[in-house]
PDB file of C-alpha atoms in Angstrom:
ATOM      1  CA  MET F 441       0.527  -5.297  -7.549  1.00  0.00           C
ATOM      2  CA  GLY F 442       2.655  -8.390  -7.390  1.00  0.00           C
ATOM      3  CA  TYR F 443       4.558 -10.477  -9.832  1.00  0.00           C
ATOM      4  CA  ILE F 444       6.012 -13.941  -9.407  1.00  0.00           C
ATOM      5  CA  SER F 445       8.512 -15.506 -11.743  1.00  0.00           C
ATOM      6  CA  ARG F 446      10.298 -18.787 -11.187  1.00  0.00           C
ATOM      7  CA  GLU F 447      12.929 -17.234  -8.946  1.00  0.00           C
ATOM      8  CA  ILE F 448      11.761 -13.776  -7.878  1.00  0.00           C
ATOM      9  CA  CYS F 449       8.569 -12.624  -6.193  1.00  0.00           C
ATOM     10  CA  TYR F 450       7.970  -8.934  -6.865  1.00  0.00           C
ATOM     11  CA  ILE F 451       5.622  -7.093  -4.486  1.00  0.00           C
ATOM     12  CA  VAL F 452       4.567  -3.468  -4.824  1.00  0.00           C
ATOM     13  CA  VAL F 453       3.491  -1.963  -1.505  1.00  0.00           C
ATOM     14  CA  ILE F 454       0.667   0.521  -2.001  1.00  0.00           C
ATOM     15  CA  ASN F 455      -0.219   2.507   1.089  1.00  0.00           C
ATOM     16  CA  HIS F 456      -3.682   3.996   0.627  1.00  0.00           C
ATOM     17  CA  LYS F 457      -3.563   5.589   4.095  1.00  0.00           C
ATOM     18  CA  ARG F 458      -0.429   7.662   3.638  1.00  0.00           C
ATOM     19  CA  GLY F 459       0.058  10.076   6.495  1.00  0.00           C
ATOM     20  CA  VAL F 460      -1.960   8.009   8.967  1.00  0.00           C
ATOM     21  CA  GLU F 461       0.154   6.672  11.801  1.00  0.00           C
ATOM     22  CA  HIS F 462      -0.682   3.582  13.805  1.00  0.00           C
ATOM     23  CA  MET F 463       1.308   3.510  17.008  1.00  0.00           C
ATOM     24  CA  ASN F 464       2.616   0.046  17.947  1.00  0.00           C
ATOM     25  CA  GLU F 465       0.332  -1.569  15.390  1.00  0.00           C
ATOM     26  CA  VAL F 466       1.073  -2.886  11.939  1.00  0.00           C
ATOM     27  CA  VAL F 467      -1.868  -4.097   9.912  1.00  0.00           C
ATOM     28  CA  ILE F 468      -1.037  -6.293   6.948  1.00  0.00           C
ATOM     29  CA  LYS F 469      -3.859  -6.851   4.492  1.00  0.00           C
ATOM     30  CA  PRO F 470      -4.594 -10.544   3.954  1.00  0.00           C
ATOM     31  CA  SER F 471      -3.894 -10.179   0.223  1.00  0.00           C
ATOM     32  CA  LEU F 472      -0.370  -8.866   0.935  1.00  0.00           C
ATOM     33  CA  ARG F 473       0.274 -11.635   3.481  1.00  0.00           C
ATOM     34  CA  GLU F 474      -0.960 -14.248   0.996  1.00  0.00           C
ATOM     35  CA  GLN F 475       1.225 -12.807  -1.750  1.00  0.00           C
ATOM     36  CA  PHE F 476       4.246 -12.851   0.559  1.00  0.00           C
ATOM     37  CA  LEU F 477       3.599 -16.428   1.717  1.00  0.00           C
ATOM     38  CA  GLN F 478       3.193 -17.572  -1.879  1.00  0.00           C
ATOM     39  CA  GLY F 479       6.445 -15.833  -2.771  1.00  0.00           C
ATOM     40  CA  TRP F 480       8.197 -17.379   0.247  1.00  0.00           C
ATOM     41  CA  ALA F 481       7.034 -20.862  -0.770  1.00  0.00           C
ATOM     42  CA  GLN F 482       7.906 -20.518  -4.460  1.00  0.00           C
ATOM     43  CA  CYS F 483      10.832 -18.093  -4.658  1.00  0.00           C
ATOM     44  CA  ARG F 484      14.120 -17.363  -2.959  1.00  0.00           C
ATOM     45  CA  VAL F 485      14.197 -13.642  -3.764  1.00  0.00           C
ATOM     46  CA  ILE F 486      11.315 -11.420  -2.701  1.00  0.00           C
ATOM     47  CA  PHE F 487      11.430  -7.845  -3.985  1.00  0.00           C
ATOM     48  CA  PHE F 488       9.388  -5.072  -2.316  1.00  0.00           C
ATOM     49  CA  SER F 489       8.973  -1.871  -4.307  1.00  0.00           C
ATOM     50  CA  ALA F 490       7.274   1.387  -3.309  1.00  0.00           C
ATOM     51  CA  PRO F 491       8.094   5.079  -2.932  1.00  0.00           C
ATOM     52  CA  CYS F 492       9.768   6.323   0.227  1.00  0.00           C
ATOM     53  CA  GLY F 493       7.454   6.210   3.238  1.00  0.00           C
ATOM     54  CA  PHE F 494       4.952   3.733   1.804  1.00  0.00           C
ATOM     55  CA  GLY F 495       5.777   0.935   4.258  1.00  0.00           C
ATOM     56  CA  LYS F 496       8.237  -1.412   2.547  1.00  0.00           C
ATOM     57  CA  SER F 497      10.388  -1.876   5.641  1.00  0.00           C
ATOM     58  CA  THR F 498       7.395  -2.027   7.968  1.00  0.00           C
ATOM     59  CA  ALA F 499       5.627  -4.615   5.818  1.00  0.00           C
ATOM     60  CA  ALA F 500       8.754  -6.731   5.384  1.00  0.00           C
ATOM     61  CA  THR F 501       9.535  -6.605   9.119  1.00  0.00           C
ATOM     62  CA  ALA F 502       5.998  -7.661  10.028  1.00  0.00           C
ATOM     63  CA  LEU F 503       5.874 -10.430   7.426  1.00  0.00           C
ATOM     64  CA  LEU F 504       9.272 -11.763   8.507  1.00  0.00           C
ATOM     65  CA  SER F 505       8.532 -11.588  12.240  1.00  0.00           C
ATOM     66  CA  ASN F 506       8.462 -15.396  12.542  1.00  0.00           C
ATOM     67  CA  HIS F 507      11.809 -15.799  10.778  1.00  0.00           C
ATOM     68  CA  LYS F 508      15.406 -15.167  11.768  1.00  0.00           C
ATOM     69  CA  THR F 509      16.677 -12.323   9.629  1.00  0.00           C
ATOM     70  CA  CYS F 510      19.779 -10.253   9.099  1.00  0.00           C
ATOM     71  CA  VAL F 511      19.173  -6.723   7.753  1.00  0.00           C
ATOM     72  CA  PHE F 512      21.634  -4.716   5.665  1.00  0.00           C
ATOM     73  CA  SER F 513      21.489  -1.450   3.746  1.00  0.00           C
ATOM     74  CA  ALA F 514      22.979  -1.272   0.256  1.00  0.00           C
ATOM     75  CA  GLU F 515      23.930   2.307   1.120  1.00  0.00           C
ATOM     76  CA  ASP F 516      26.749   0.777   3.194  1.00  0.00           C
ATOM     77  CA  PRO F 517      27.918  -2.189   1.074  1.00  0.00           C
ATOM     78  CA  GLU F 518      30.712  -3.142   3.478  1.00  0.00           C
ATOM     79  CA  PHE F 519      28.502  -6.057   4.591  1.00  0.00           C
ATOM     80  CA  LEU F 520      29.310  -7.731   1.251  1.00  0.00           C
ATOM     81  CA  ARG F 521      32.951  -8.041   2.308  1.00  0.00           C
ATOM     82  CA  GLU F 522      31.977 -10.319   5.176  1.00  0.00           C
ATOM     83  CA  PRO F 523      30.900 -13.969   4.980  1.00  0.00           C
ATOM     84  CA  VAL F 524      27.232 -14.660   4.347  1.00  0.00           C
ATOM     85  CA  PRO F 525      25.424 -14.672   7.712  1.00  0.00           C
ATOM     86  CA  LYS F 526      24.634 -18.140   9.027  1.00  0.00           C
ATOM     87  CA  ASN F 527      21.732 -19.345  11.174  1.00  0.00           C
ATOM     88  CA  VAL F 528      19.228 -17.029   9.479  1.00  0.00           C
ATOM     89  CA  ASP F 529      16.203 -17.737   7.291  1.00  0.00           C
ATOM     90  CA  ALA F 530      16.427 -14.533   5.285  1.00  0.00           C
ATOM     91  CA  ILE F 531      18.759 -11.700   4.459  1.00  0.00           C
ATOM     92  CA  VAL F 532      17.011  -8.354   4.021  1.00  0.00           C
ATOM     93  CA  ILE F 533      18.728  -5.765   1.835  1.00  0.00           C
ATOM     94  CA  ASP F 534      17.298  -2.247   1.838  1.00  0.00           C
ATOM     95  CA  SER F 535      17.933   0.534  -0.710  1.00  0.00           C
ATOM     96  CA  LEU F 536      19.039  -1.706  -3.590  1.00  0.00           C
ATOM     97  CA  PRO F 537      19.599   1.178  -6.078  1.00  0.00           C
ATOM     98  CA  ALA F 538      22.442   2.400  -3.838  1.00  0.00           C
ATOM     99  CA  LEU F 539      24.405  -0.730  -4.795  1.00  0.00           C
ATOM    100  CA  LYS F 540      26.184   0.879  -7.771  1.00  0.00           C
ATOM    101  CA  ASP F 541      29.583  -0.828  -7.818  1.00  0.00           C
ATOM    102  CA  PRO F 542      29.535  -3.745 -10.312  1.00  0.00           C
ATOM    103  CA  GLU F 543      31.775  -5.791  -8.026  1.00  0.00           C
ATOM    104  CA  ASP F 544      29.308  -5.367  -5.141  1.00  0.00           C
ATOM    105  CA  GLN F 545      26.450  -6.307  -7.471  1.00  0.00           C
ATOM    106  CA  GLN F 546      28.287  -9.451  -8.499  1.00  0.00           C
ATOM    107  CA  THR F 547      28.989 -10.307  -4.862  1.00  0.00           C
ATOM    108  CA  LEU F 548      25.283 -10.011  -4.048  1.00  0.00           C
ATOM    109  CA  CYS F 549      24.474 -12.240  -7.037  1.00  0.00           C
ATOM    110  CA  ALA F 550      27.008 -14.775  -5.777  1.00  0.00           C
ATOM    111  CA  TRP F 551      25.466 -14.691  -2.294  1.00  0.00           C
ATOM    112  CA  ILE F 552      22.084 -15.507  -3.828  1.00  0.00           C
ATOM    113  CA  ARG F 553      23.391 -18.196  -6.187  1.00  0.00           C
ATOM    114  CA  GLU F 554      25.629 -19.900  -3.635  1.00  0.00           C
ATOM    115  CA  ASN F 555      23.171 -19.969  -0.715  1.00  0.00           C
ATOM    116  CA  PRO F 556      20.088 -21.858  -1.909  1.00  0.00           C
ATOM    117  CA  GLU F 557      18.926 -22.413   1.665  1.00  0.00           C
ATOM    118  CA  LEU F 558      18.424 -18.657   2.215  1.00  0.00           C
ATOM    119  CA  HIS F 559      15.701 -16.278   1.163  1.00  0.00           C
ATOM    120  CA  PHE F 560      16.669 -12.761   0.131  1.00  0.00           C
ATOM    121  CA  VAL F 561      14.195  -9.939   0.718  1.00  0.00           C
ATOM    122  CA  ILE F 562      15.135  -6.847  -1.251  1.00  0.00           C
ATOM    123  CA  LEU F 563      13.578  -3.431  -0.609  1.00  0.00           C
ATOM    124  CA  SER F 564      13.739  -0.690  -3.206  1.00  0.00           C
ATOM    125  CA  ARG F 565      12.083   2.402  -4.559  1.00  0.00           C
ATOM    126  CA  GLY F 566      12.922   1.016  -7.989  1.00  0.00           C
ATOM    127  CA  VAL F 567      10.917  -1.232 -10.249  1.00  0.00           C
ATOM    128  CA  ALA F 568      11.413  -4.876 -11.170  1.00  0.00           C
ATOM    129  CA  ALA F 569      13.163  -4.039 -14.428  1.00  0.00           C
ATOM    130  CA  ARG F 570      15.726  -2.056 -12.456  1.00  0.00           C
ATOM    131  CA  LEU F 571      16.310  -5.048 -10.196  1.00  0.00           C
ATOM    132  CA  ALA F 572      17.086  -7.217 -13.198  1.00  0.00           C
ATOM    133  CA  HIS F 573      19.378  -4.473 -14.548  1.00  0.00           C
ATOM    134  CA  ALA F 574      21.097  -3.546 -11.275  1.00  0.00           C
ATOM    135  CA  VAL F 575      21.511  -7.075 -10.006  1.00  0.00           C
ATOM    136  CA  PRO F 576      21.429  -9.486 -12.955  1.00  0.00           C
ATOM    137  CA  LEU F 577      20.192 -12.539 -11.098  1.00  0.00           C
ATOM    138  CA  TYR F 578      18.331 -14.692 -13.544  1.00  0.00           C
ATOM    139  CA  GLY F 579      17.624 -12.565 -16.614  1.00  0.00           C
ATOM    140  CA  ALA F 580      14.234 -11.268 -17.659  1.00  0.00           C
ATOM    141  CA  PHE F 581      11.109 -11.571 -15.566  1.00  0.00           C
ATOM    142  CA  ALA F 582       8.542 -14.063 -16.798  1.00  0.00           C
ATOM    143  CA  ALA F 583       5.821 -12.822 -14.501  1.00  0.00           C
ATOM    144  CA  HIS F 584       2.097 -12.741 -14.022  1.00  0.00           C
ATOM    145  CA  ARG F 585       0.095 -10.007 -12.346  1.00  0.00           C
ATOM    146  CA  GLY F 586      -1.256 -10.313  -8.847  1.00  0.00           C
ATOM    147  CA  GLN F 587      -3.760  -8.074  -7.134  1.00  0.00           C
ATOM    148  CA  ARG F 588      -2.983  -4.765  -5.465  1.00  0.00           C
ATOM    149  CA  SER F 589      -2.016  -4.992  -1.840  1.00  0.00           C
ATOM    150  CA  ALA F 590      -1.874  -2.359   0.856  1.00  0.00           C
ATOM    151  CA  VAL F 591      -0.202  -2.054   4.209  1.00  0.00           C
TER     152      VAL F 591
END
């Protein structure tokens, strides 16, 4: 299921083949790719949500393979004490709920606000409402429903 508001594209990764491993092969359903491309064109923040092991990181890595990215984990927020990476198209932040310190949350918000040329791809087990609560970017989501997508 996906949602797109003016600023944030929200994608839920649903893996219907849980437990099936594909060695050296990532298959992205066309509907997920289309949803991502639409989000990339219209939004600066793309939010992937799914339970652990459902393919958030795999899907994001595959969909961003043609872009320069810098990947961080919110479990180690020391990256927020450094300058925003340059010469990248997107900053990927995994495990958003681990970003508990309000100062770190505000720093992430500032990174997003002050770097309009960058996309931010956020991976979380949480839901969109938690994103708005944990990282108050732009207020409430004014979103419409997309179709279910699977990795």
